[in-house]
Coordinates of C-alpha atoms in Angstrom, one line a residue:
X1 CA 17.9 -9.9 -2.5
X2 CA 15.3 -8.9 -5.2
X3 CA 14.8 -8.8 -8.8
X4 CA 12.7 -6.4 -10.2
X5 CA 12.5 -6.0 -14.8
X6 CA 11.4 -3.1 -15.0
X7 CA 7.9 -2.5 -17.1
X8 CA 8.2 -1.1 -20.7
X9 CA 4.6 0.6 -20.7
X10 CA 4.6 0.8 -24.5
X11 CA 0.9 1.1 -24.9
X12 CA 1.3 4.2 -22.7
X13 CA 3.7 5.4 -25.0
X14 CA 1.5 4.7 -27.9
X15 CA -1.2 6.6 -26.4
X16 CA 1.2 9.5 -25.6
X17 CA 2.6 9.7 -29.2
X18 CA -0.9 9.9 -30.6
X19 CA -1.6 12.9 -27.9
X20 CA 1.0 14.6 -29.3
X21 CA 0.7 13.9 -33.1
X22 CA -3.3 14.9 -32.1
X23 CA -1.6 18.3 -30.8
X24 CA 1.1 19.2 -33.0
X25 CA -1.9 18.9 -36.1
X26 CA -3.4 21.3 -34.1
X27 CA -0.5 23.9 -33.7
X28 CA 0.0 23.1 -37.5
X29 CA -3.1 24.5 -37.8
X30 CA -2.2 27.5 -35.9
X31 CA 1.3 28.2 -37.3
X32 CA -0.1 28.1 -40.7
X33 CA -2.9 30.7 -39.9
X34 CA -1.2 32.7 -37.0
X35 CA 2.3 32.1 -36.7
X36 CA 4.0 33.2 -33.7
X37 CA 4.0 31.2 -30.5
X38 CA 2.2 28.4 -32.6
X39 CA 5.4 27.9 -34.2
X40 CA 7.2 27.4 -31.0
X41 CA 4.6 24.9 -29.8
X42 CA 4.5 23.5 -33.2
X43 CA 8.0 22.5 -32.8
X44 CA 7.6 21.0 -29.2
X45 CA 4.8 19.0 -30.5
X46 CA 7.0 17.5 -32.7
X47 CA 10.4 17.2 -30.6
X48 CA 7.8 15.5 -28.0
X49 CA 6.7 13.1 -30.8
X50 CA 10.2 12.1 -31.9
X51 CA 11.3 11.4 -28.3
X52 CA 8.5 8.7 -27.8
X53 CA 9.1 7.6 -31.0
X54 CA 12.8 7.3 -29.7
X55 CA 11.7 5.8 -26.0
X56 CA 9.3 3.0 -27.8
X57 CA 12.4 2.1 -29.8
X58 CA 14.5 1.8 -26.9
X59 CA 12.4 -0.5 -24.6
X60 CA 11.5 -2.8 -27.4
X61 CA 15.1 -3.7 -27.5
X62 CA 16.8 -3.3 -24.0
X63 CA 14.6 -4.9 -20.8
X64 CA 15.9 -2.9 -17.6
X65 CA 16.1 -5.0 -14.5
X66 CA 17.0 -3.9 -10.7
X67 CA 18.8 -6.0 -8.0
X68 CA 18.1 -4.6 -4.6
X69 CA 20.3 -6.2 -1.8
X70 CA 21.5 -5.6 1.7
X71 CA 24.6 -7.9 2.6
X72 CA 26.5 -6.4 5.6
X73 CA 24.7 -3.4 6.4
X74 CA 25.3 -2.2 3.0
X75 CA 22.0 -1.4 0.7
X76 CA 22.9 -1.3 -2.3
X77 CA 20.9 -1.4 -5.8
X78 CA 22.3 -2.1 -9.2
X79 CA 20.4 -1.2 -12.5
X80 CA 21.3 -3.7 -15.9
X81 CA 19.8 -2.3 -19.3
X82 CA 20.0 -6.0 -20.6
X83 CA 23.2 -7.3 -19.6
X84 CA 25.3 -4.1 -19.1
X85 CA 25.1 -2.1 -15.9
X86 CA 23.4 1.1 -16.6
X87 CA 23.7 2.6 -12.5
X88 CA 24.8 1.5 -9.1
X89 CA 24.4 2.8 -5.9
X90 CA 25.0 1.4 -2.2
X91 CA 24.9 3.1 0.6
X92 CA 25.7 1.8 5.0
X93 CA 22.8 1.7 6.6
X94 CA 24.0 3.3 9.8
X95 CA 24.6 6.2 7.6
X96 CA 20.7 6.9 6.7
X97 CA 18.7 9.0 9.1
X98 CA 15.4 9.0 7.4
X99 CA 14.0 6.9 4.9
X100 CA 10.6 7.7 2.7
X101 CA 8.9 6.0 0.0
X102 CA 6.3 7.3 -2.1
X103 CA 3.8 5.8 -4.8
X104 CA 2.4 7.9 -6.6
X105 CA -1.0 7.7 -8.8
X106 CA -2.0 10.0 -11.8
X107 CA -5.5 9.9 -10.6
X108 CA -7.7 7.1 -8.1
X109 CA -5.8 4.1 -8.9
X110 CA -4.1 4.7 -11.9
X111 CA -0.1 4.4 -10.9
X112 CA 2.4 6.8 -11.7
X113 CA 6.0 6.5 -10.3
X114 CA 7.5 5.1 -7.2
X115 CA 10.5 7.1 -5.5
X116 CA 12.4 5.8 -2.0
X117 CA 14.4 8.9 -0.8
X118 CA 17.3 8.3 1.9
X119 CA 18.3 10.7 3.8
X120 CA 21.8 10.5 5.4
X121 CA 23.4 11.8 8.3
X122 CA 24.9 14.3 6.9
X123 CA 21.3 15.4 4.8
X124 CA 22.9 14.2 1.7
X125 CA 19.7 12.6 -0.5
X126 CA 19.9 9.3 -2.5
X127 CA 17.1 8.4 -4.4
X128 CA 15.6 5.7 -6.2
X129 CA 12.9 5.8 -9.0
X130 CA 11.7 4.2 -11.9
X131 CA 13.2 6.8 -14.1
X132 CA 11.9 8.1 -17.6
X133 CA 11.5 5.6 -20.0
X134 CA 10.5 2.7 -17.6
X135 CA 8.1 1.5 -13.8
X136 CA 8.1 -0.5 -11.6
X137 CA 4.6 -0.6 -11.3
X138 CA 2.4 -0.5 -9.0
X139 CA 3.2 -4.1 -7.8
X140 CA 6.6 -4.0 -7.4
X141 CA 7.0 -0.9 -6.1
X142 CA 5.2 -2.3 -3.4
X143 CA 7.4 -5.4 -3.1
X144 CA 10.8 -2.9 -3.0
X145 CA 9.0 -0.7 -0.5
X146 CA 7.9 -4.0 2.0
X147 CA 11.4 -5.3 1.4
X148 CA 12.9 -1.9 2.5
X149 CA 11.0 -2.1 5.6
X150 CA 12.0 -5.5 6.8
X151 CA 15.4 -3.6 7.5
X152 CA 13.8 -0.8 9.3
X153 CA 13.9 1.4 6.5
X154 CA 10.5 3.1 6.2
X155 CA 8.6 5.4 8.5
X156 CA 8.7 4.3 11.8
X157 CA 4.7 2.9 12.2
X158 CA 5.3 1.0 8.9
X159 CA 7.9 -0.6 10.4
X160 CA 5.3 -1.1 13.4
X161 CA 3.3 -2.6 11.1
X162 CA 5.2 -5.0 9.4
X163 CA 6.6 -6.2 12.4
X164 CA 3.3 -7.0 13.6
X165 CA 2.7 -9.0 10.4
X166 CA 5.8 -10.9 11.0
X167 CA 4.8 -11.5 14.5
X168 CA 1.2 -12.5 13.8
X169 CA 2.6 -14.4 10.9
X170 CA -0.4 -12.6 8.3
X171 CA -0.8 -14.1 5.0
X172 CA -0.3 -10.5 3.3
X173 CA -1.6 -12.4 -0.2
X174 CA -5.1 -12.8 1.5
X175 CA -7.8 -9.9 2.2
X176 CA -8.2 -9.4 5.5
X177 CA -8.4 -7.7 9.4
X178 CA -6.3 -8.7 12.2
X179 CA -5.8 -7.2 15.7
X180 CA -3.3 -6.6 18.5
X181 CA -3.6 -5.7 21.7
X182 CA -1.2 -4.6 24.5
X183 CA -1.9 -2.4 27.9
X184 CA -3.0 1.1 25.9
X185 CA -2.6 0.5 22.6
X186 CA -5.4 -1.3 20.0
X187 CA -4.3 -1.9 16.7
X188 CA -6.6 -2.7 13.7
X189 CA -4.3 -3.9 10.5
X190 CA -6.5 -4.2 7.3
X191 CA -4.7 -6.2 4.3
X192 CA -6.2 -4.8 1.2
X193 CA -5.0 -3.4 -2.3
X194 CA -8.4 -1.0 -2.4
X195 CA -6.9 2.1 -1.8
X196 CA -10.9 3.2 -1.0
X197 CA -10.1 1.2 2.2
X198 CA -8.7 4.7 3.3
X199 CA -11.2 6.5 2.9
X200 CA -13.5 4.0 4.5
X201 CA -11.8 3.4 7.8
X202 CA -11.3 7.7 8.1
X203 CA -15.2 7.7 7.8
X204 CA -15.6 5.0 10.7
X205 CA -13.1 6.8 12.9
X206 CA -15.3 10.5 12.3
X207 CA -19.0 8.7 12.6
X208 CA -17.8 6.7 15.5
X209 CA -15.6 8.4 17.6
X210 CA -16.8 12.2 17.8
X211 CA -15.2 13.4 20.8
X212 CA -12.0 12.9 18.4
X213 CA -12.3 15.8 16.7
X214 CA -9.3 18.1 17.1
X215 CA -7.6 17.2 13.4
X216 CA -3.4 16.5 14.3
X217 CA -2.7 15.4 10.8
X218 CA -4.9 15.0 7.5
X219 CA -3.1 13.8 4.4
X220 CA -3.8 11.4 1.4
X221 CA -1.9 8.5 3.2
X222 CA -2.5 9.5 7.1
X223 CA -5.0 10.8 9.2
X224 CA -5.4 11.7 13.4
X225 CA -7.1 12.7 15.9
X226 CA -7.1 13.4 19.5
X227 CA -10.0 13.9 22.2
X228 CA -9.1 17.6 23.8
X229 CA -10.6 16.1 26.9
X230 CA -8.5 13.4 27.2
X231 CA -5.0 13.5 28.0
X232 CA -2.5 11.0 25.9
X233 CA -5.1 9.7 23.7
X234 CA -5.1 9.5 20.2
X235 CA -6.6 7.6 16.8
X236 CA -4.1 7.3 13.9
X237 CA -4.7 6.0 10.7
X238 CA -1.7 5.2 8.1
X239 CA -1.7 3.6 4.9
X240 CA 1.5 1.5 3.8
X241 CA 2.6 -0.4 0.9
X242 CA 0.6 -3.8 2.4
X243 CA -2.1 -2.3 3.7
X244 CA -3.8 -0.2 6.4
X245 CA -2.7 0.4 10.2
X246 CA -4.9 2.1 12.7
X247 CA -3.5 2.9 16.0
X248 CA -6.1 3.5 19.4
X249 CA -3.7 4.6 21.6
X250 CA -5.8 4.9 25.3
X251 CA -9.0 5.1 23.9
X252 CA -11.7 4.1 26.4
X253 CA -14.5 2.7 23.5
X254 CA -13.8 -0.6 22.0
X255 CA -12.8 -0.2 18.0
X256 CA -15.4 -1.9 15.9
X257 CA -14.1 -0.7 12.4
X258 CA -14.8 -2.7 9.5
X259 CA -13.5 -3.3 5.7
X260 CA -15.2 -2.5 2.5
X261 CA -16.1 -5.5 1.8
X262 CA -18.2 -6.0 5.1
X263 CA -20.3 -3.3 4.1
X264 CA -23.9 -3.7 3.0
X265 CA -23.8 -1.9 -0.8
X266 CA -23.2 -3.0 -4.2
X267 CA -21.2 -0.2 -5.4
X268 CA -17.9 1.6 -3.3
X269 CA -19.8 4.6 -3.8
X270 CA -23.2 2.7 -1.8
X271 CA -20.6 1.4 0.6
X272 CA -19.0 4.4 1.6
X273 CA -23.0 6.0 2.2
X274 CA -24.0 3.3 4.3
X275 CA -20.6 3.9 6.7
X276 CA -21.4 7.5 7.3
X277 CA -25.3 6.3 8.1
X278 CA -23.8 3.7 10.3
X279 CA -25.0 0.6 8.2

């Protein structure tokens, strides 16, 4: 089972109710001079205000706290607003098809919300979020999405991965870079809460490996390549809530990729330069 109190962000709060007491001056401004659609913004401005006022209120007084659990093959999540149950939810795992988790950032590593969406069998959706007035930050999300994946609820090479992690018995607390081997496949896991780490080993795989050029997939959490002249051969890179997997799957040069840290540089920024000169 896990506990997680939700966080009450109220400096972010703060910061939003001075935005909007900052904007709705400014429409004041406008409404006075022009009328019109400053009015109407005017307005917003201040219905925005009054519902942070409202939200700051609310979290000072009532702490929000999930319990995640699976007992039985049944997942099931209850949310308490202090004492009282505010939502519950539980759903048979043998009923979800598809299981994705997202974390999300406003920009670099600045977190935004976390959302785990099941898909059942019959493409029914259940979600879970942090909601409106609370996250779960960046941390915990983290900690609801590893502890969703140690029932095989995840994408299928983050499950890959934290089996290996099991397996290997990694110390997920500690930086680091491990390695498994079988018959075709070489796998690089890199423990690390720099989410520049990404970036870096993508940058490896293109200076290193250039016959791996035809692009299969290239988004913000997963990247792959294939060699057209080799049949069956591929280099996958995927970022999960732990870490970073990449995948070699028969590739004929030995993977040398490194971490940030091992890189010459004082700065991310020098880091990342001496990777593409091969430093």
């Amino acid at each position: 089972m896990l506990n997680i109190t939700y966080k009450k962000e109220i400096i972010y709060k703060l910061y939003m109710l001075v935005a909007f007491a900052i904007f709705a001056l400014v429409m004041y401004q406008g409404y006075i001079q022009k009328g019109g659609v400053y009015t109407l913004l005017m307005f917003l401005a201040f219905f925005l205000m009054a519902f942070q006022i409202a939200s700051i209120f609310y979290v000072l007084l009532v702490q929000r706290r999930l319990e995640l659990k699976v007992e039985n093959d049944i997942l099931s999540w209850t949310i308490y607003d202090n004492k009282k149950v505010y939502k519950t939810n539980s759903i048979n795992i043998k009923d979800i098809k598809d299981t994705k988790t997202e974390i999300n950032y406003l920009t670099g590593n600045i977190y935004s919300n976390f959302t785990a969406t099941f898909t059942l069998n019959d493409d029914k959706k259940v979600v879970l979020t942090d909601g409106l007035l609370y996250d779960f930050g960046l941390e915990k999300s983290e900690e609801i999405a590893t502890f969703l994946l140690k029932y095989n609820l995840g994408h299928k090479d983050d499950i890959k991965f934290i089996k290996l992690i099991d397996e290997l018995n990694i110390d997920i607390a500690k930086e680091q870079k491990f390695i498994k081997k079988d018959e075709k496949s070489y796998i690089i896991g890199v423990i690390s809460k720099n989410k520049k780490e990404f970036l870096a080993l993508r940058l490896q795989i293109e200076s290193l490996y250039k016959d791996y050029n035809d692009v299969q997939k290239n988004t913000n959490n997963e990247f792959m390549v294939k060699n057209t002249q080799l049949k069956d051969s591929f280099i996958a890179l995927r970022s999960n809530p732990i870490g970073y997997m990449v995948e070699f799957y028969n590739v004929n040069k030995k993977p040398e990729l490194k971490m940030l840290k091992e890189f010459k540089g004082v700065t991310i920024k020098n880091k990342l330069a001496n990777i593409v000169k091969n430093k």
